[in-house]
Amino acid sequence: MHFTSEQRLDDGVLEREFTLGDIPGILWTPPSAPASAPASAPVPLILLGHPGGLDRMRPRLAARARHSAAEGFASATVELPGSGARPRLPAVEQARADLRRAVEAGEPVSDDIVDRLVLPLVDKAVPEWRAALDALLALPGIDGPVGYSGGVISVGVRLAVVEPRISAAALFAGSYVPRVMFEEARRVTVPLHVLLQWDDEGNDRQAALDLFDAFGSEEKALNANMGGHTGVPQHAGEAAARFFTRHLKS
Amino acid sequence: MHFTSEQRLDDGVLEREFTLGDIPGILWTPPSAPASAPASAPVPLILLGHPGGLDRMRPRLAARARHSAAEGFASATVELPGSGARPRLPAVEQARADLRRAVEAGEPVSDDIVDRLVLPLVDKAVPEWRAALDALLALPGIDGPVGYSGGVISVGVRLAVVEPRISAAALFAGSYVPRVMFEEARRVTVPLHVLLQWDDEGNDRQAALDLFDAFGSEEKALNANMGGHTGVPQHAGEAAARFFTRHLKS
């Protein structure tokens, strides 16, 4: 992990860009735990998921990270495979084109398209997030427990299954879910907070409800609100933040 | 409205029993707004719904009222028709017996049973809650806006439709819903916070989701948690309280 830039934001949050091999990422740490003051108590970490395209997502990710920093969390994210400045994944691009064609033609989106769109991403992204976790937890001032928040829900599901350092996850039910992920969902046991936008035009509401039902976690909450994909109300974001405070700071 | 008893609880909340005609009720007011200090700013009111049987429900209702009092709300409740010390409603009792029989026989609960169980209660209870509201808002120290919280969801739906003084409602999806109430739900426009216990043994989850979908309110949130009918987690109660603070105290 190499830091490539560093800036102190107006609220004192330290924002650092890094690369992990070829993968760009961003780390935000609260004012009370800068790397220059390793004597202060380490803070828990939230991994910020997103749909890909760090530059485009950056304002929203930074806003979430600054909110979490105020609650005493570090936040970090890495670019998804095939997105932003990273090399395209031709098979995923093809699946995305097929998806677009199906939606524009008013046809149902086939399981095959969803599998080809999402599964390669999950298979490639999850080991990268785990490698990022190794590097992040080795930094002074950052420690477990770790939360995963938002992003492509299948990535969050797989990560929650395979990565024992994830202690809680706030998942955003807003993307197509391959059938095989419903089986994986049964193996998730960490506390879950699932956000669903009830009228999300690009999301299958019934599939989201079925996925919520499938999760094996003893503690899981579904928080559904009105509006489309990007219309998550502020109070829902605050409820997700309280979920992490409850589970990562006790 | 006649006050029949009064006690100051250890947190300073004033708890007063009253009767409204033949209907028993309880009013809780926060320490800062006792009737003896009418000069203080009036506080908003939350009507506490419940499934009937004030004596049995009292500990839980008092806990909710004390929590709300700490946030600056008065809370009040009245006994439901046919419950507690009030005269039975023979037709409703018959429907309840039919329901029990159907459930014990493992048969589906018919629309007819649900209609006979719930609709007479709604028809009788809603005018009583409105009369209670008249009396409560005439008291010094209590003012609008008014919220309705919990209880038989069909009572809350009807009240939200017909009573313009209700500004927000936190409804508990935990009872059978007559089909006609889905039509009424479309006419609800106030902000809604709907609690659903995902594994509520006596509740039809799909009907609850359909009812949530039917509500006409522009702002509505579904907050579903694990566990049975009485297992609402503490954080879900706190989220409902924040909902009222957001909508009744701005």
XYZ file of C-alpha atoms in Angstrom:
500
model
C 0.000 0.000 0.000
C 1.466 3.288 -1.129
C 0.007 6.648 -0.224
C 0.003 8.909 -3.251
C -1.640 12.049 -1.873
C -2.808 13.461 1.406
C -5.056 16.360 2.340
C -6.581 17.589 5.560
C -10.284 18.401 5.010
C -11.902 21.416 6.685
C -13.396 19.254 9.442
C -9.963 17.864 10.275
C -10.500 14.532 8.542
C -7.338 13.252 6.874
C -8.055 12.032 3.331
C -5.341 9.923 1.729
C -5.300 8.361 -1.704
C -3.388 5.146 -2.028
C -2.641 2.350 -4.429
C -2.627 -1.308 -3.526
C -0.763 -2.864 -6.400
C -2.694 -1.483 -9.370
C -5.825 -0.733 -7.390
C -6.560 2.867 -6.387
C -8.181 3.525 -3.042
C -8.965 6.248 -0.510
C -8.622 6.265 3.265
C -10.293 8.780 5.569
C -9.281 8.975 9.234
C -10.836 11.123 11.952
C -8.916 14.126 13.320
C -8.264 12.392 16.638
C -6.356 9.510 15.084
C -3.929 10.842 12.484
C -0.970 8.669 11.511
C 1.266 11.299 13.091
C -0.223 10.587 16.525
C -0.046 6.815 16.850
C -0.351 7.058 20.601
C -4.074 7.788 20.404
C -6.458 4.847 20.658
C -6.974 3.016 17.354
C -10.336 3.493 15.652
C -12.563 0.868 14.055
C -12.794 0.746 10.277
C -15.721 0.868 7.861
C -15.157 -0.380 4.317
C -17.214 1.788 1.974
C -18.689 -0.211 -0.871
C -19.870 1.492 -4.078
C -21.012 0.536 -7.575
C -17.672 1.301 -9.241
C -16.126 4.519 -10.511
C -14.313 6.121 -7.586
C -14.006 9.562 -9.189
C -17.729 9.791 -9.844
C -18.653 8.342 -6.433
C -16.080 10.330 -4.509
C -18.290 13.198 -3.243
C -20.853 10.764 -1.823
C -18.200 8.455 -0.388
C -16.378 11.387 1.210
C -19.628 12.606 2.765
C -20.268 9.167 4.278
C -16.651 8.946 5.466
C -16.773 12.376 7.110
C -20.011 11.497 8.863
C -18.426 8.275 10.134
C -15.247 10.119 11.146
C -17.360 12.323 13.400
C -18.516 9.114 15.093
C -14.930 7.938 15.501
C -14.563 5.612 12.529
C -11.936 5.401 9.818
C -13.357 4.667 6.367
C -11.705 3.223 3.308
C -12.623 2.208 -0.200
C -10.955 0.691 -3.249
C -11.902 0.856 -6.918
C -13.913 -2.091 -8.231
C -12.393 -4.368 -10.908
C -13.174 -3.050 -14.385
C -14.272 0.394 -13.169
C -12.791 3.887 -13.143
C -9.164 3.936 -14.292
C -8.829 0.146 -14.021
C -8.742 -2.054 -17.153
C -12.196 -3.063 -18.426
C -13.399 -6.651 -17.935
C -14.642 -7.572 -21.439
C -17.015 -10.324 -20.273
C -18.632 -8.010 -17.712
C -18.880 -5.217 -20.301
C -20.645 -7.652 -22.609
C -23.074 -8.644 -19.852
C -23.725 -4.955 -19.118
C -24.507 -4.328 -22.788
C -26.843 -7.351 -22.805
C -28.552 -6.031 -19.682
C -29.034 -2.606 -21.243
C -30.459 -4.174 -24.384
C -32.906 -6.320 -22.384
C -34.086 -3.393 -20.254
C -34.511 -1.107 -23.284
C -36.467 -3.811 -25.093
C -38.683 -4.238 -22.045
C -37.607 -7.863 -21.711
C -37.030 -9.617 -18.391
C -33.395 -9.678 -17.293
C -32.307 -13.318 -17.481
C -30.459 -15.153 -14.732
C -27.700 -15.709 -17.245
C -27.133 -11.983 -17.753
C -27.184 -11.321 -14.002
C -24.692 -14.127 -13.360
C -22.325 -12.881 -16.073
C -22.632 -9.298 -14.829
C -22.195 -9.824 -11.101
C -20.369 -13.080 -10.354
C -17.014 -12.227 -12.031
C -17.087 -8.919 -10.166
C -17.684 -10.667 -6.835
C -15.008 -13.280 -7.537
C -12.439 -10.620 -8.370
C -13.418 -7.838 -5.950
C -13.698 -9.806 -2.708
C -10.039 -10.958 -2.587
C -9.038 -7.364 -3.346
C -11.106 -5.989 -0.472
C -9.516 -8.607 1.800
C -6.027 -7.598 0.667
C -6.957 -3.963 1.297
C -8.128 -4.977 4.755
C -4.766 -6.616 5.484
C -2.979 -3.413 4.509
C -5.381 -1.054 6.288
C -5.346 -2.932 9.583
C -1.540 -2.876 9.525
C -1.597 0.939 9.653
C -1.098 2.670 13.002
C -4.285 4.110 14.438
C -6.649 1.665 12.717
C -7.907 -1.497 14.299
C -10.891 -3.824 14.175
C -13.747 -4.384 14.415
C -14.532 -3.806 10.765
C -17.827 -2.952 9.106
C -18.801 -3.129 5.445
C -21.213 -0.524 4.158
C -23.198 -0.226 0.949
C -22.080 -0.996 -2.560
C -22.846 -3.963 -4.794
C -24.814 -6.127 -2.379
C -23.397 -9.424 -3.689
C -19.868 -8.212 -2.905
C -20.994 -7.428 0.637
C -22.660 -10.817 1.015
C -19.587 -12.758 -0.149
C -17.318 -10.609 2.004
C -19.506 -11.183 5.066
C -19.351 -14.943 4.436
C -15.636 -15.374 3.794
C -13.996 -12.595 5.808
C -14.138 -13.211 9.563
C -12.866 -9.708 10.349
C -16.163 -8.210 9.103
C -18.249 -7.807 12.285
C -21.300 -6.020 10.889
C -22.586 -4.991 7.478
C -24.968 -2.316 6.227
C -25.987 -3.530 2.786
C -27.754 -1.599 0.039
C -30.292 -3.730 -1.809
C -30.050 -1.923 -5.109
C -28.465 -4.253 -7.646
C -29.258 -7.491 -9.424
C -28.563 -10.562 -7.305
C -27.441 -13.865 -8.864
C -29.429 -16.846 -7.591
C -26.338 -18.460 -6.133
C -25.984 -15.503 -3.757
C -29.228 -16.485 -1.997
C -27.462 -19.653 -0.872
C -24.473 -17.645 0.314
C -26.829 -15.278 2.141
C -27.942 -18.159 4.381
C -24.353 -18.442 5.594
C -24.116 -14.798 6.686
C -24.255 -14.558 10.472
C -23.034 -11.032 11.317
C -25.554 -8.335 12.298
C -27.051 -6.783 9.157
C -28.726 -3.501 8.381
C -30.286 -3.669 4.925
C -31.333 -0.508 3.093
C -33.957 -0.818 0.380
C -35.307 1.978 -1.807
C -38.915 0.896 -2.292
C -39.292 2.409 -5.766
C -35.776 1.748 -7.062
C -36.319 1.603 -10.828
C -33.325 -0.667 -11.477
C -33.942 -3.074 -8.627
C -36.194 -6.093 -8.135
C -38.002 -5.399 -4.856
C -39.228 -8.949 -4.367
C -35.704 -10.305 -4.883
C -34.444 -7.851 -2.254
C -37.114 -9.009 0.221
C -36.288 -12.654 -0.540
C -32.589 -11.979 -0.018
C -33.327 -10.272 3.306
C -35.379 -13.291 4.335
C -32.539 -15.639 3.331
C -29.828 -14.050 5.468
C -28.827 -16.337 8.314
C -28.050 -13.508 10.723
C -29.854 -13.571 14.025
C -29.915 -9.770 14.025
C -30.987 -8.260 10.748
C -33.069 -5.175 10.067
C -34.678 -4.047 6.853
C -34.977 -0.306 6.462
C -37.087 0.501 3.403
C -37.746 4.050 2.303
C -39.552 5.769 -0.506
C -37.816 6.975 -3.599
C -35.473 5.775 -6.283
C -31.985 4.358 -6.290
C -30.192 7.551 -5.274
C -32.936 8.919 -3.022
C -31.895 7.384 0.319
C -33.168 9.920 2.881
C -30.751 11.488 5.312
C -32.400 9.833 8.322
C -31.784 6.406 6.750
C -28.091 7.203 6.436
C -28.082 8.247 10.080
C -29.805 5.002 11.098
C -27.085 3.020 9.286
C -24.441 5.047 11.127
C -26.104 4.244 14.461
C -26.115 0.564 13.489
C -22.314 0.659 13.164
C -21.907 2.580 16.405
C -24.016 -0.073 18.141
C -22.024 -2.985 16.762
C -18.485 -1.713 16.307
C -18.065 0.563 19.320
C -19.158 -1.368 22.363
C -62.729 14.080 30.861
C -62.347 13.416 34.562
C -59.031 12.710 36.221
C -59.410 9.896 38.698
C -55.866 9.484 39.987
C -52.510 11.164 39.717
C -48.991 10.126 40.541
C -45.552 11.572 39.942
C -43.202 8.874 38.645
C -39.570 8.741 39.764
C -38.379 10.454 36.580
C -40.752 13.344 37.215
C -43.324 12.244 34.636
C -46.877 12.948 35.767
C -49.146 9.946 35.209
C -52.868 10.603 35.419
C -55.729 8.170 34.974
C -58.896 9.589 33.546
C -62.287 8.596 32.268
C -63.907 9.967 29.170
C -67.522 9.034 29.632
C -67.223 5.305 30.327
C -63.822 4.949 28.715
C -60.760 4.687 30.956
C -57.535 6.285 29.819
C -54.095 7.373 30.978
C -52.172 10.578 30.314
C -48.442 11.015 30.851
C -46.889 14.481 30.735
C -43.198 15.377 30.961
C -41.841 17.042 34.101
C -41.326 20.349 32.332
C -44.980 20.743 31.448
C -47.121 19.867 34.458
C -50.647 21.168 34.596
C -49.550 23.304 37.532
C -47.172 25.282 35.334
C -49.295 26.312 32.389
C -46.852 29.074 31.533
C -44.355 26.614 30.086
C -44.521 25.924 26.359
C -47.139 23.341 25.409
C -45.831 19.961 24.324
C -46.907 17.859 21.342
C -48.953 14.733 21.981
C -48.504 11.102 20.989
C -51.543 8.812 21.123
C -50.385 5.383 22.242
C -52.254 2.616 20.460
C -52.342 -0.902 21.884
C -54.160 -4.213 21.284
C -56.643 -3.744 24.135
C -56.428 -4.430 27.859
C -54.943 -1.336 29.499
C -54.017 -3.053 32.765
C -52.047 -5.753 31.007
C -50.434 -3.318 28.557
C -49.730 -0.647 31.150
C -46.057 -1.426 31.906
C -45.132 -1.341 28.227
C -47.252 1.742 27.540
C -45.745 3.565 30.532
C -42.242 2.704 29.331
C -43.014 4.143 25.883
C -44.617 7.221 27.466
C -41.641 7.864 29.750
C -39.252 7.537 26.837
C -41.350 10.037 24.869
C -41.607 12.356 27.878
C -37.821 12.548 27.942
C -38.036 13.801 24.349
C -40.621 16.410 25.335
C -43.848 14.663 24.356
C -47.046 14.055 26.269
C -48.554 10.608 25.682
C -52.074 9.371 26.159
C -54.073 6.241 25.643
C -57.643 5.027 26.051
C -59.031 1.533 26.481
C -60.280 -0.156 23.314
C -63.975 -1.026 22.944
C -64.702 -4.484 24.358
C -61.382 -4.739 26.203
C -60.240 -4.499 29.823
C -63.008 -3.303 32.141
C -65.252 -2.243 29.257
C -68.307 -4.296 28.249
C -67.561 -7.125 25.812
C -68.635 -6.785 22.170
C -70.374 -10.128 21.537
C -69.915 -10.087 17.743
C -66.182 -9.380 18.108
C -65.875 -12.090 20.779
C -67.520 -14.517 18.383
C -65.096 -13.548 15.614
C -62.167 -13.996 18.015
C -63.397 -17.476 18.916
C -63.769 -18.306 15.205
C -60.239 -17.043 14.601
C -58.848 -19.178 17.406
C -60.665 -22.197 16.075
C -59.325 -21.654 12.546
C -55.745 -21.156 13.744
C -55.862 -24.210 16.008
C -57.283 -26.304 13.160
C -54.482 -25.075 10.914
C -57.045 -23.561 8.528
C -56.539 -20.261 6.706
C -58.121 -17.279 8.446
C -60.950 -16.165 6.187
C -61.589 -12.577 5.124
C -64.968 -12.881 6.802
C -63.426 -13.621 10.205
C -60.923 -10.779 9.850
C -63.666 -8.341 8.851
C -65.863 -9.355 11.794
C -62.914 -9.160 14.196
C -61.402 -5.852 13.164
C -63.953 -3.628 11.435
C -66.391 -3.181 14.365
C -63.397 -2.309 16.531
C -62.190 0.306 14.045
C -65.674 1.753 13.626
C -66.127 2.097 17.372
C -62.605 2.976 18.480
C -61.764 5.743 16.025
C -64.529 8.166 17.115
C -63.481 7.501 20.726
C -59.840 8.343 20.004
C -61.037 11.532 18.290
C -63.161 12.471 21.304
C -60.151 11.786 23.531
C -58.104 14.044 21.281
C -60.652 16.862 21.703
C -60.409 16.559 25.472
C -56.612 16.157 25.595
C -55.886 19.147 23.360
C -58.151 21.291 25.561
C -55.838 20.683 28.527
C -53.276 23.324 29.430
C -49.724 22.380 28.451
C -50.705 20.067 25.596
C -50.894 21.161 22.015
C -50.554 19.734 18.520
C -49.037 18.391 16.413
C -50.283 14.931 17.266
C -48.758 11.553 16.479
C -50.324 8.104 16.640
C -48.110 5.222 17.668
C -48.539 1.463 17.494
C -51.632 -0.501 18.324
C -54.120 -2.239 16.063
C -52.842 -1.065 12.676
C -56.316 -0.711 11.151
C -57.280 1.749 13.898
C -54.174 3.769 13.082
C -54.933 3.709 9.369
C -58.519 4.895 9.806
C -57.451 7.554 12.294
C -54.762 8.830 9.919
C -57.368 9.080 7.148
C -60.198 10.793 9.021
C -58.426 12.848 11.706
C -56.613 15.862 10.270
C -54.918 16.613 13.597
C -52.775 13.459 13.233
C -49.524 14.713 11.659
C -47.459 11.525 11.696
C -48.011 7.873 12.582
C -45.758 5.022 13.666
C -47.774 1.912 12.922
C -47.144 -1.633 14.116
C -47.887 -4.210 11.423
C -48.826 -7.014 13.752
C -52.535 -7.700 13.354
C -54.927 -9.010 10.725
C -55.917 -6.374 8.174
C -59.364 -6.391 6.524
C -59.186 -5.998 2.746
C -61.138 -2.759 2.855
C -58.315 -1.184 4.867
C -55.977 -1.489 1.873
C -58.234 0.995 0.080
C -58.176 3.310 3.076
C -54.394 2.984 3.230
C -54.123 4.636 -0.182
C -55.751 7.742 1.302
C -53.188 8.102 4.094
C -50.860 10.999 3.334
C -49.084 11.741 6.643
C -45.481 10.595 7.170
C -45.453 6.952 8.282
C -42.994 4.780 10.144
C -44.097 1.142 9.933
C -42.677 -1.474 12.275
C -42.801 -5.101 11.192
C -41.602 -8.113 13.156
C -40.358 -10.391 10.387
C -41.196 -13.651 12.186
C -44.394 -12.528 13.927
C -46.245 -15.817 14.371
C -49.710 -14.196 14.379
C -49.139 -11.866 11.454
C -49.265 -12.234 7.684
C -45.950 -10.789 6.483
C -47.005 -10.481 2.853
C -50.166 -8.613 3.862
C -48.037 -6.224 5.910
C -45.732 -5.596 2.935
C -48.748 -5.071 0.663
C -50.256 -2.640 3.149
C -46.985 -0.724 3.335
C -46.930 -0.565 -0.452
C -50.525 0.696 -0.507
C -50.027 3.684 1.784
C -50.369 6.934 -0.126
C -47.861 8.809 2.017
C -44.966 10.423 0.208
C -42.737 9.707 3.195
C -43.060 6.203 4.548
C -40.421 3.914 5.997
C -40.618 0.216 6.736
C -38.492 -0.924 9.643
C -38.483 -4.726 9.797
C -36.667 -6.616 12.519
C -36.171 -10.198 13.515
C -38.222 -11.864 16.153
C -41.812 -12.443 17.135
C -44.720 -10.169 17.941
C -43.390 -8.894 21.265
C -39.708 -8.946 20.311
C -39.336 -5.411 18.916
C -35.688 -4.547 19.624
C -34.866 -1.483 21.662
C -33.150 0.256 18.744
C -36.362 -0.041 16.715
C -38.278 1.721 19.486
C -35.654 4.445 19.486
C -35.940 4.822 15.707
C -39.692 5.297 16.056
C -39.079 7.945 18.723
C -36.683 9.781 16.406
C -39.340 9.647 13.686
C -41.726 11.577 15.953
C -39.051 14.045 16.974
C -38.347 14.675 13.293
C -41.988 15.247 12.390
C -43.617 16.710 15.472
C -40.865 18.957 16.842
C -39.591 21.069 13.962
